[in-house]
Backbone as a chain_set.jsonl record, in Angstrom:
{"seq": "MNTPDIQTAASRWVDDHGECLYRYALVRVRKPEVAEDLVQETFLAAVRGYDKFGGRSSERSWLVGILKNKIVDRFRKLG", "coords": {"N": [[0.657, -1.196, -0.137], [0.776, 2.266, -0.538], [1.988, 5.317, 0.361], [-0.164, 7.463, 0.525], [-2.535, 6.078, 0.729], [-1.799, 4.502, 3.145], [-2.599, 6.7, 4.905], [-4.853, 7.427, 4.205], [-6.14, 5.642, 5.927], [-4.968, 5.098, 8.051], [-6.034, 7.579, 9.29], [-8.961, 6.672, 8.951], [-9.207, 4.809, 10.738], [-8.583, 6.022, 13.212], [-10.833, 7.763, 13.47], [-12.697, 5.819, 13.303], [-12.194, 4.143, 15.241], [-10.777, 5.167, 17.769], [-11.791, 5.83, 19.885], [-12.709, 3.442, 20.974], [-10.365, 1.965, 21.578], [-9.36, 3.633, 23.35], [-10.503, 3.649, 25.396], [-10.554, 1.175, 26.095], [-8.359, 0.728, 26.9], [-7.799, 2.993, 29.214], [-9.296, 1.421, 30.809], [-7.601, -0.674, 31.571], [-5.119, 0.334, 32.459], [-5.532, 2.918, 33.896], [-5.098, 5.354, 33.727], [-5.132, 8.435, 31.917], [-3.529, 10.203, 30.556], [-1.285, 7.732, 29.819], [-2.83, 5.685, 28.935], [-3.596, 7.593, 25.938], [-1.236, 7.549, 25.053], [-0.544, 4.848, 24.882], [-2.327, 4.031, 23.001], [-1.838, 5.821, 20.716], [0.915, 4.58, 20.202], [0.062, 2.677, 19.534], [-1.54, 2.808, 16.968], [0.706, 4.073, 15.504], [2.384, 1.367, 15.202], [0.475, 0.051, 13.759], [0.558, 1.232, 11.285], [3.107, 0.91, 10.536], [3.101, -1.352, 10.385], [1.079, -2.249, 8.434], [1.497, -3.78, 6.11], [1.514, -6.614, 6.796], [-0.657, -6.926, 7.527], [-3.275, -9.221, 6.851], [-6.122, -9.046, 6.353], [-7.253, -10.911, 7.744], [-8.915, -10.883, 9.846], [-11.264, -8.152, 11.652], [-10.672, -4.909, 11.524], [-10.439, -3.705, 13.532], [-10.355, -5.771, 15.362], [-7.606, -6.484, 14.801], [-6.265, -3.855, 15.711], [-6.608, -3.904, 18.238], [-5.771, -6.223, 19.31], [-2.755, -5.126, 18.711], [-3.016, -3.338, 20.555], [-3.134, -4.551, 23.322], [-0.945, -5.988, 23.247], [0.968, -3.964, 23.161], [0.096, -2.841, 25.997], [0.696, -5.056, 27.972], [3.54, -4.898, 27.187], [3.96, -2.515, 28.41], [2.958, -3.2, 31.116], [5.515, -5.243, 31.397], [7.925, -4.065, 31.456], [7.123, -2.117, 33.805], [7.377, -3.754, 35.553]], "CA": [[-0.042, 0.044, 0.034], [1.361, 3.223, -0.973], [1.761, 6.471, 1.543], [-1.801, 8.006, 0.421], [-3.555, 5.042, 1.139], [-1.807, 4.402, 4.444], [-2.785, 8.03, 5.29], [-6.315, 7.574, 4.603], [-6.698, 4.444, 6.449], [-4.707, 5.772, 9.651], [-7.274, 8.698, 9.893], [-10.007, 6.368, 8.967], [-9.161, 4.273, 12.275], [-8.567, 7.141, 14.244], [-12.301, 8.035, 13.324], [-13.394, 4.727, 13.289], [-12.101, 2.857, 16.264], [-9.918, 5.696, 18.462], [-12.369, 5.945, 21.11], [-13.066, 2.125, 21.621], [-9.237, 1.591, 21.668], [-9.158, 4.505, 24.287], [-11.7, 3.26, 26.628], [-10.306, -0.557, 26.105], [-6.323, 0.931, 27.238], [-7.877, 3.402, 30.043], [-9.596, 0.525, 31.938], [-6.669, -1.226, 31.894], [-3.909, 1.35, 32.73], [-6.256, 3.917, 34.619], [-4.702, 6.901, 33.602], [-5.652, 8.967, 30.813], [-2.084, 9.647, 29.583], [-0.71, 6.45, 29.623], [-3.858, 5.406, 27.706], [-3.264, 8.263, 24.869], [0.323, 7.431, 24.581], [-0.238, 3.323, 24.003], [-3.358, 4.11, 21.682], [-0.885, 6.555, 19.805], [1.906, 3.66, 20.053], [-0.892, 1.19, 18.753], [-1.736, 3.345, 15.352], [2.067, 3.77, 14.616], [2.707, 0.122, 14.808], [-0.64, -0.127, 13.073], [0.77, 1.894, 10.355], [4.396, 0.208, 10.085], [2.945, -3.269, 9.941], [-0.265, -2.67, 7.593], [1.641, -4.673, 5.253], [1.748, -7.612, 7.381], [-2.109, -7.038, 7.865], [-3.916, -9.895, 5.835], [-7.443, -9.004, 6.498], [-8.163, -12.253, 8.38], [-9.381, -10.375, 11.047], [-11.415, -7.118, 11.195], [-9.395, -4.525, 11.435], [-10.698, -3.186, 15.308], [-10.073, -6.614, 16.202], [-6.345, -6.546, 14.461], [-5.874, -2.77, 16.447], [-7.068, -4.231, 19.799], [-4.66, -7.112, 19.318], [-1.86, -4.303, 18.979], [-2.941, -2.525, 21.953], [-3.303, -5.591, 24.003], [0.864, -6.023, 23.244], [1.659, -2.394, 23.965], [-0.153, -2.822, 27.155], [1.899, -6.181, 28.483], [5.024, -4.54, 27.158], [4.353, -1.558, 29.681], [3.311, -3.66, 32.23], [6.609, -5.807, 32.006], [8.704, -2.927, 31.754], [7.016, -1.652, 35.207], [8.237, -4.605, 36.801]], "C": [[1.046, 1.095, -0.018], [1.23, 4.513, 0.568], [0.383, 6.966, 1.324], [-2.811, 7.116, 1.011], [-3.174, 4.709, 2.884], [-2.51, 5.587, 5.298], [-4.049, 8.132, 5.615], [-6.407, 6.456, 5.4], [-6.132, 4.692, 7.829], [-5.671, 6.771, 10.205], [-8.768, 7.834, 9.734], [-9.923, 5.618, 10.789], [-9.228, 4.976, 12.948], [-10.324, 7.177, 14.597], [-12.932, 6.98, 13.592], [-13.261, 4.081, 14.551], [-10.7, 3.306, 17.535], [-10.436, 5.717, 19.84], [-12.607, 4.826, 21.958], [-11.658, 1.766, 22.12], [-8.681, 2.36, 23.036], [-9.48, 3.832, 25.624], [-10.956, 2.089, 27.215], [-8.713, 0.039, 27.09], [-6.917, 1.498, 28.954], [-8.341, 2.353, 31.214], [-8.626, -0.187, 32.466], [-5.419, -0.697, 32.46], [-4.593, 2.615, 34.076], [-5.569, 5.287, 34.734], [-4.433, 7.138, 31.907], [-4.426, 8.963, 29.53], [-1.737, 8.845, 28.937], [-1.671, 6.132, 28.62], [-3.954, 5.636, 26.513], [-2.27, 7.904, 24.681], [-0.072, 5.713, 24.095], [-1.28, 3.213, 22.934], [-2.561, 4.826, 20.715], [0.19, 5.449, 19.327], [1.156, 2.413, 19.084], [-1.254, 1.585, 16.993], [-0.498, 3.401, 15.08], [2.679, 2.433, 14.26], [1.929, -0.442, 13.714], [0.393, 0.218, 11.527], [1.954, 1.401, 9.881], [4.309, -1.074, 9.888], [1.453, -3.715, 9.074], [-0.002, -3.784, 6.758], [1.398, -6.237, 5.493], [0.03, -7.951, 7.93], [-2.455, -7.644, 6.387], [-5.32, -9.948, 5.419], [-8.053, -9.958, 7.025], [-8.564, -12.003, 9.436], [-9.938, -9.148, 10.683], [-10.162, -6.267, 11.604], [-9.365, -3.672, 13.051], [-9.855, -4.274, 15.584], [-8.242, -7.039, 16.142], [-5.734, -5.404, 15.818], [-5.747, -2.848, 17.902], [-5.975, -5.354, 20.16], [-3.082, -6.094, 19.492], [-1.452, -3.687, 19.987], [-2.659, -3.454, 23.132], [-1.544, -5.771, 24.407], [0.921, -5.157, 24.003], [1.351, -2.689, 25.748], [0.754, -4.152, 28.043], [2.855, -5.415, 28.502], [5.043, -3.237, 28.31], [4.466, -2.298, 30.809], [4.734, -4.161, 32.644], [7.535, -4.592, 32.486], [8.462, -2.312, 33.14], [7.439, -2.484, 36.225], [7.009, -5.819, 37.471]], "O": [[2.161, 0.828, 0.428], [0.467, 4.419, 1.53], [-0.302, 6.744, 2.322], [-3.774, 7.476, 1.688], [-4.052, 4.673, 3.745], [-2.965, 5.29, 6.403], [-4.532, 8.604, 6.644], [-7.627, 6.522, 5.555], [-6.884, 4.474, 8.779], [-6.044, 6.79, 11.378], [-9.723, 8.289, 10.364], [-10.562, 6.008, 11.766], [-10.178, 4.765, 13.702], [-10.903, 6.772, 15.605], [-13.949, 7.181, 14.254], [-14.229, 3.444, 14.967], [-9.928, 2.509, 18.068], [-9.704, 5.639, 20.826], [-12.716, 4.876, 23.183], [-11.688, 1.192, 23.208], [-7.771, 1.884, 23.716], [-8.78, 3.594, 26.609], [-10.73, 1.93, 28.415], [-8.281, -0.671, 27.998], [-6.659, 0.765, 29.909], [-7.869, 2.403, 32.35], [-8.613, -0.414, 33.675], [-4.67, -1.529, 32.972], [-3.915, 2.983, 35.035], [-5.556, 6.071, 35.683], [-3.87, 6.466, 31.043], [-4.267, 8.387, 28.454], [-1.729, 8.873, 27.707], [-1.359, 6.299, 27.441], [-4.248, 4.742, 25.718], [-2.251, 7.859, 23.451], [0.144, 5.408, 22.922], [-1.15, 2.384, 22.033], [-2.644, 4.278, 19.616], [0.382, 5.369, 18.114], [1.588, 1.598, 18.269], [-1.216, 0.796, 16.05], [-0.284, 2.623, 14.151], [3.366, 2.286, 13.249], [2.398, -1.21, 12.874], [0.839, -0.71, 10.853], [1.998, 1.394, 8.651], [5.142, -1.82, 9.373], [0.888, -4.805, 8.993], [-0.843, -4.661, 6.556], [1.131, -7.006, 4.57], [-0.362, -8.943, 8.545], [-2.22, -7.16, 5.28], [-5.753, -10.612, 4.478], [-9.275, -10.054, 6.919], [-8.641, -12.958, 10.21], [-9.519, -8.676, 9.626], [-9.04, -6.671, 11.912], [-8.363, -3.151, 13.541], [-8.721, -4.043, 16.002], [-7.648, -7.657, 17.025], [-4.99, -5.81, 16.711], [-5.048, -2.147, 18.633], [-5.384, -5.326, 21.239], [-2.334, -6.397, 20.421], [-0.32, -3.435, 20.4], [-1.862, -3.017, 23.962], [-1.039, -5.701, 25.528], [0.938, -5.241, 25.23], [2.251, -2.734, 26.586], [1.566, -3.72, 28.861], [3.272, -5.053, 29.602], [6.047, -3.026, 28.991], [5.478, -2.329, 31.508], [5.255, -3.843, 33.713], [7.786, -4.277, 33.649], [9.472, -1.952, 33.744], [7.771, -2.197, 37.375], [7.329, -6.581, 38.384]]}, "num_chains": 1, "name": "protein.A"}
């Protein structure tokens, strides 16, 4: 996918899934600023790894999976 297509997709992801992802993260980390950072990291990882997304699941499921991994990584860093 070329750059304009990825930008369009990323913009759509924010509109379609941003609030859901933020709420998901907030329930787990309980800090709004951390939840926001995790969602931003999720979108960045999705843009970087979009070529690997094969469409075997919905975009929301894929994005939530990325977010879950970001949350787990954060808790691992905290010990």
